[in-house]
Coordinates of C-alpha atoms in Angstrom, one line a residue:
M25 CA -44.6 12.7 15.5
R26 CA -42.8 10.7 18.1
R27 CA -39.1 10.7 17.7
L28 CA -37.4 7.3 17.7
T29 CA -34.1 7.0 19.6
L30 CA -31.6 4.2 19.4
R31 CA -31.2 2.4 22.7
V32 CA -27.7 1.0 23.3
D33 CA -27.3 -1.8 25.7
T34 CA -24.7 -0.6 28.2
E35 CA -24.0 -4.1 29.5
Q36 CA -22.4 -5.4 26.4
T37 CA -19.5 -7.8 26.3
V38 CA -16.4 -6.8 24.3
R39 CA -17.3 -9.5 21.7
E40 CA -20.9 -8.2 21.3
C41 CA -19.7 -4.7 20.9
F42 CA -17.1 -5.7 18.4
E43 CA -19.6 -7.6 16.2
G44 CA -21.8 -4.4 16.2
Y45 CA -18.7 -2.5 15.1
I46 CA -18.0 -5.0 12.3
T47 CA -21.6 -4.6 11.1
K48 CA -21.1 -0.9 10.9
C49 CA -17.8 -1.4 8.9
T50 CA -19.7 -3.6 6.5
V51 CA -22.4 -1.0 6.1
R52 CA -19.7 1.6 5.4
N53 CA -18.6 -0.8 2.6
L54 CA -15.1 -1.3 3.9
S55 CA -13.1 -3.9 2.0
P56 CA -13.3 -7.6 3.0
Q57 CA -9.5 -7.4 3.5
T58 CA -9.8 -4.5 6.0
I59 CA -12.5 -6.3 7.9
S60 CA -10.5 -9.5 8.0
T61 CA -7.5 -7.5 9.4
Y62 CA -9.8 -6.0 12.1
R63 CA -11.0 -9.5 13.1
K64 CA -7.5 -10.8 13.3
H65 CA -6.3 -8.0 15.5
Y66 CA -9.4 -8.1 17.7
D67 CA -8.8 -11.8 18.4
V68 CA -5.4 -11.0 19.8
F69 CA -6.9 -8.1 21.9
E70 CA -9.6 -10.5 23.2
E71 CA -6.9 -13.0 24.1
F72 CA -5.1 -10.3 26.0
L73 CA -8.3 -9.4 27.9
G74 CA -8.8 -13.0 28.9
G75 CA -11.8 -14.0 26.9
E76 CA -14.9 -12.8 25.1
D77 CA -17.0 -12.4 28.3
T78 CA -15.1 -9.3 29.4
Q79 CA -17.6 -6.4 29.8
M80 CA -17.1 -3.3 27.7
S81 CA -17.5 -1.2 30.9
E82 CA -14.3 -2.8 32.3
I83 CA -12.2 -1.3 29.5
E84 CA -10.1 1.7 30.5
E85 CA -7.1 3.6 29.3
Q86 CA -4.6 1.5 31.2
H87 CA -5.6 -1.5 29.1
I88 CA -3.9 0.1 26.1
D89 CA -0.5 0.4 27.8
D90 CA -0.8 -3.2 29.0
F91 CA -1.8 -4.3 25.5
I92 CA 1.3 -2.7 24.0
I93 CA 3.5 -4.6 26.4
Y94 CA 1.6 -7.8 25.7
L95 CA 2.2 -7.3 21.9
R96 CA 5.9 -6.6 22.4
N97 CA 6.3 -9.9 24.1
R98 CA 4.9 -11.7 21.1
P99 CA 7.4 -13.1 18.6
N100 CA 8.2 -10.9 15.6
C101 CA 6.1 -8.0 16.9
G102 CA 8.1 -4.8 16.5
D103 CA 6.8 -1.3 16.9
I104 CA 5.4 -1.0 13.3
T105 CA 3.4 -4.2 13.9
V106 CA 2.2 -2.9 17.3
N107 CA 1.0 0.3 15.6
S108 CA -0.9 -1.8 13.1
Y109 CA -2.8 -3.5 16.0
L110 CA -3.3 -0.2 17.7
R111 CA -4.9 1.4 14.6
S112 CA -7.5 -1.5 14.5
I113 CA -8.2 -1.5 18.2
R114 CA -8.3 2.3 18.4
S115 CA -11.0 2.4 15.6
F116 CA -13.1 -0.2 17.5
L117 CA -12.7 1.5 20.9
Y118 CA -13.5 5.0 19.5
Y119 CA -16.7 3.4 18.2
A120 CA -17.5 2.2 21.7
M121 CA -16.7 5.7 23.0
E122 CA -19.3 7.2 20.6
L123 CA -21.9 4.8 22.0
E124 CA -20.8 5.9 25.5
L125 CA -20.0 2.3 26.5
I126 CA -16.6 3.4 27.8
P127 CA -15.1 6.7 28.9
H128 CA -13.4 8.9 26.2
F129 CA -9.6 8.8 26.1
K130 CA -6.9 9.2 23.5
I131 CA -5.1 6.3 22.0
K132 CA -1.7 7.4 20.5
L133 CA 0.4 5.3 18.2
L134 CA 4.1 4.6 19.0
K135 CA 6.7 6.8 17.6
V136 CA 8.8 4.7 15.3
E137 CA 11.9 5.5 13.2
K138 CA 11.1 5.6 9.6
K139 CA 13.4 3.2 7.7
I140 CA 14.5 4.0 4.1
K141 CA 12.2 2.0 1.8
E142 CA 14.1 -0.6 -0.2
T143 CA 14.0 -0.2 -4.0
Y144 CA 15.3 -2.0 -7.0
T145 CA 18.7 -0.7 -8.3
D146 CA 19.3 0.3 -11.9
S147 CA 21.4 -2.8 -12.4
E148 CA 18.6 -5.0 -11.1
L149 CA 16.0 -3.2 -13.2
K150 CA 18.0 -3.7 -16.3
R151 CA 18.2 -7.5 -15.7
L152 CA 14.5 -7.7 -14.9
L153 CA 13.4 -5.6 -17.9
K154 CA 15.6 -7.4 -20.4
K155 CA 13.2 -8.9 -22.9
P156 CA 13.2 -12.7 -23.1
D157 CA 13.7 -14.5 -26.3
I158 CA 10.1 -15.0 -27.5
T159 CA 11.1 -18.0 -29.7
K160 CA 12.5 -19.9 -26.7
C161 CA 10.7 -18.7 -23.5
N162 CA 7.4 -20.0 -22.2
F163 CA 4.3 -17.8 -21.8
T164 CA 4.7 -17.5 -18.0
E165 CA 8.2 -16.0 -18.3
Y166 CA 7.0 -13.6 -21.0
K167 CA 3.9 -12.7 -19.0
M168 CA 6.1 -11.9 -15.9
W169 CA 8.3 -9.7 -18.0
A170 CA 5.3 -7.7 -19.2
F171 CA 4.0 -7.6 -15.6
V172 CA 7.3 -6.2 -14.4
N173 CA 7.2 -3.5 -17.1
Y174 CA 3.7 -2.6 -16.0
L175 CA 4.6 -2.3 -12.3
I176 CA 7.7 -0.1 -12.9
A177 CA 5.8 2.1 -15.4
T178 CA 2.7 2.7 -13.2
G179 CA 3.6 2.2 -9.5
N180 CA 0.4 0.2 -9.1
R181 CA -0.2 -2.1 -6.2
I182 CA -0.3 -5.8 -7.2
S183 CA -4.0 -6.0 -6.4
S184 CA -4.7 -3.1 -8.8
A185 CA -2.6 -4.7 -11.5
L186 CA -4.3 -8.1 -11.2
N187 CA -7.8 -6.5 -11.4
L188 CA -6.9 -4.7 -14.6
K189 CA -9.1 -5.7 -17.6
I190 CA -8.3 -5.3 -21.3
K191 CA -11.0 -2.7 -21.7
D192 CA -9.3 -0.6 -19.0
L193 CA -6.4 0.0 -21.4
D194 CA -7.1 3.1 -23.6
F195 CA -4.3 3.1 -26.2
D196 CA -6.0 5.9 -28.2
N197 CA -5.8 8.3 -25.3
A198 CA -2.7 6.7 -23.7
T199 CA -4.5 6.2 -20.3
I200 CA -5.2 3.3 -17.9
N201 CA -8.4 3.0 -15.9
I202 CA -7.7 1.7 -12.5
T203 CA -10.9 0.3 -10.9
K204 CA -9.4 -1.6 -8.0
T205 CA -7.7 0.7 -5.5
K206 CA -6.9 0.5 -1.7
N207 CA -9.3 3.5 -1.0
R208 CA -11.9 2.2 -3.5
K209 CA -11.6 5.4 -5.6
A210 CA -11.3 4.6 -9.3
Q211 CA -8.6 6.6 -11.0
V212 CA -7.2 7.2 -14.5
I213 CA -3.5 7.4 -15.0
P214 CA -1.3 8.1 -18.0
M215 CA 0.1 5.2 -20.1
S216 CA 3.7 5.7 -21.1
A217 CA 4.7 5.2 -24.7
T218 CA 7.1 2.4 -23.8
L219 CA 4.5 0.6 -21.8
A220 CA 2.0 0.9 -24.6
I221 CA 4.4 -0.9 -26.9
V222 CA 4.9 -3.6 -24.4
L223 CA 1.2 -4.1 -23.7
K224 CA 0.2 -4.1 -27.3
E225 CA 2.7 -6.9 -28.1
Y226 CA 1.8 -8.8 -24.9
L227 CA -2.0 -8.7 -25.8
S228 CA -1.2 -10.0 -29.2
Y229 CA 0.0 -13.2 -27.5
R230 CA -2.4 -13.2 -24.6
K231 CA -5.4 -12.4 -26.7
G232 CA -8.8 -12.4 -24.9
D233 CA -11.9 -10.2 -24.9
S234 CA -12.4 -6.7 -23.5
N235 CA -13.8 -8.1 -20.2
D236 CA -10.8 -10.5 -19.7
Y237 CA -8.0 -9.7 -17.2
V238 CA -4.8 -8.4 -18.7
F239 CA -2.6 -10.4 -16.3
C240 CA -4.5 -13.6 -16.1
S241 CA -4.2 -17.0 -14.5
A242 CA -2.8 -20.0 -16.4
Y243 CA -6.4 -20.6 -17.5
G244 CA -7.2 -17.1 -18.6
G245 CA -9.3 -16.1 -15.5
M246 CA -8.6 -13.7 -12.6
A247 CA -5.2 -14.4 -11.2
D248 CA -4.4 -15.2 -7.6
K249 CA -2.3 -12.7 -5.8
R250 CA -0.1 -15.2 -4.0
T251 CA 0.5 -17.2 -7.2
Y252 CA 1.7 -14.0 -8.9
Q253 CA 4.0 -13.2 -6.0
E254 CA 5.5 -16.7 -6.2
S255 CA 5.9 -16.4 -10.0
L256 CA 7.5 -13.0 -9.6
A257 CA 9.9 -14.4 -7.1
K258 CA 10.9 -17.2 -9.4
Y259 CA 11.3 -14.7 -12.3
N260 CA 13.5 -12.3 -10.3
N261 CA 15.7 -15.1 -9.0
S262 CA 16.1 -16.5 -12.5
R263 CA 17.5 -13.0 -13.4
G264 CA 19.9 -13.0 -10.5
V265 CA 17.8 -10.6 -8.4
A266 CA 17.4 -11.5 -4.8
K267 CA 14.6 -9.0 -4.1
T268 CA 11.2 -10.4 -5.0
S269 CA 8.6 -8.1 -3.6
A270 CA 6.1 -6.7 -6.1
H271 CA 5.6 -3.6 -3.7
L272 CA 9.2 -2.7 -4.2
F273 CA 8.3 -1.6 -7.7
R274 CA 5.9 0.9 -6.2
H275 CA 8.7 2.3 -4.1
T276 CA 11.1 2.3 -7.0
F277 CA 8.5 4.2 -9.2
A278 CA 8.2 6.9 -6.5
K279 CA 11.9 7.2 -6.1
K280 CA 12.6 7.4 -9.8
W281 CA 9.8 10.0 -10.2
I282 CA 11.3 12.2 -7.6
L283 CA 14.9 11.9 -8.8
N284 CA 13.7 12.6 -12.4
G285 CA 12.2 15.9 -11.2
G286 CA 8.6 14.9 -11.1
D287 CA 6.4 17.0 -8.8
I288 CA 4.9 15.4 -5.7
F289 CA 1.3 16.5 -6.5
R290 CA 1.1 14.4 -9.6
L291 CA 3.0 11.6 -7.9
Q292 CA 0.3 11.6 -5.2
K293 CA -2.4 11.3 -7.9
V294 CA -0.7 8.6 -9.8
L295 CA 0.0 6.5 -6.7
G296 CA -3.6 7.1 -5.5
H297 CA -2.9 8.5 -2.1
S298 CA -5.6 10.6 -0.5
D299 CA -3.1 13.2 0.8
L300 CA 0.6 14.1 0.6
T301 CA 1.7 12.4 3.8
I302 CA 3.2 9.2 2.3
V303 CA 4.6 11.2 -0.7
R304 CA 6.5 13.4 1.7
E305 CA 7.8 10.3 3.4
Y306 CA 9.2 9.2 0.0
V307 CA 10.9 12.6 -0.4
N308 CA 12.5 12.4 3.1
M309 CA 13.6 8.8 2.7
F310 CA 15.3 9.5 -0.6
N311 CA 16.9 12.8 0.3
A312 CA 20.4 11.4 0.0
D313 CA 19.8 10.5 -3.6
L314 CA 18.3 13.9 -4.2
A315 CA 21.8 15.4 -3.7
V316 CA 23.0 13.7 -6.9
G317 CA 23.3 16.4 -9.6
F318 CA 22.0 19.0 -7.2
N319 CA 24.2 21.8 -8.7
S320 CA 22.8 21.2 -12.2
F321 CA 19.3 22.3 -11.2
N322 CA 19.8 24.4 -8.2
P323 CA 18.6 28.0 -9.0
L324 CA 21.6 29.8 -7.6
D325 CA 24.1 27.6 -9.5
S326 CA 22.1 27.8 -12.7
I327 CA 21.9 31.6 -12.7
T328 CA 25.2 32.7 -11.4
T329 CA 28.8 31.7 -12.1
V330 CA 31.5 32.0 -9.5
N331 CA 35.2 31.8 -10.3
R332 CA 36.2 29.5 -7.5
G333 CA 39.8 29.7 -8.4
Q334 CA 40.0 33.5 -7.9
K335 CA 41.6 34.8 -4.7
L336 CA 39.2 36.8 -2.6
R337 CA 40.1 40.4 -1.7
M338 CA 38.4 43.0 0.5

């Protein structure tokens, strides 16, 4: 039998090669959001190259260094943003290297200083979690209160929370079925007793069928992410909280988990990370807070007692 081989046109433009790469990404079932980001970052790269007619054969390692300088000259483009562009372009160029359209070379990300992730303080959480007067508030305020309870109790991303359906809540087994995740791997996480109480009461007002979304739009359908972010900002500001990011609840969940003595392996599973890299970052970022009450659970201090007032003698 004659063996078929795939012939790759070695005289491709950068644009032609990129469209082939996007086709491969689509076949791999990457999310529309990821592909959209790739296109956005590629457009800047193509602009840097001087147009779509640039030949792939012209691309070399020096272009990456020049592209980094080009990005740094763009407004509001710090090292973290530069790395975001580099990840996208690196993935594309590695694809071109596999096709032997350009020589193989390493593309390294910039070393950036990890900033401590911002979280909600206990004082802010108390204000946000204070239950509104059901006899006086409107449904939007009550819905956002339930939404805040859900985010701080699960650490879910906002996209996962907004894709949650009523049938995904298993009150009998105290679990939540998360179908929408960043890595597209469904997961089942525990439902805390307090959250179960909040959600049961919320659903008694929200009503709806099993296939309806838990946190719905004003008309009962799937909610828009931007709309919920705006509603959350209004809710937080009305409670005297300047921070308005939904993702901060995820950081806060991780910090509280660690400070309360939770193990990082279960935290990894609950947050849906594929490995411990990000979880270790949380531990490193919150290390100052980990010193609080350290003596109470340090093995040496819990096992031995030293009379610190006694004078030492040889």
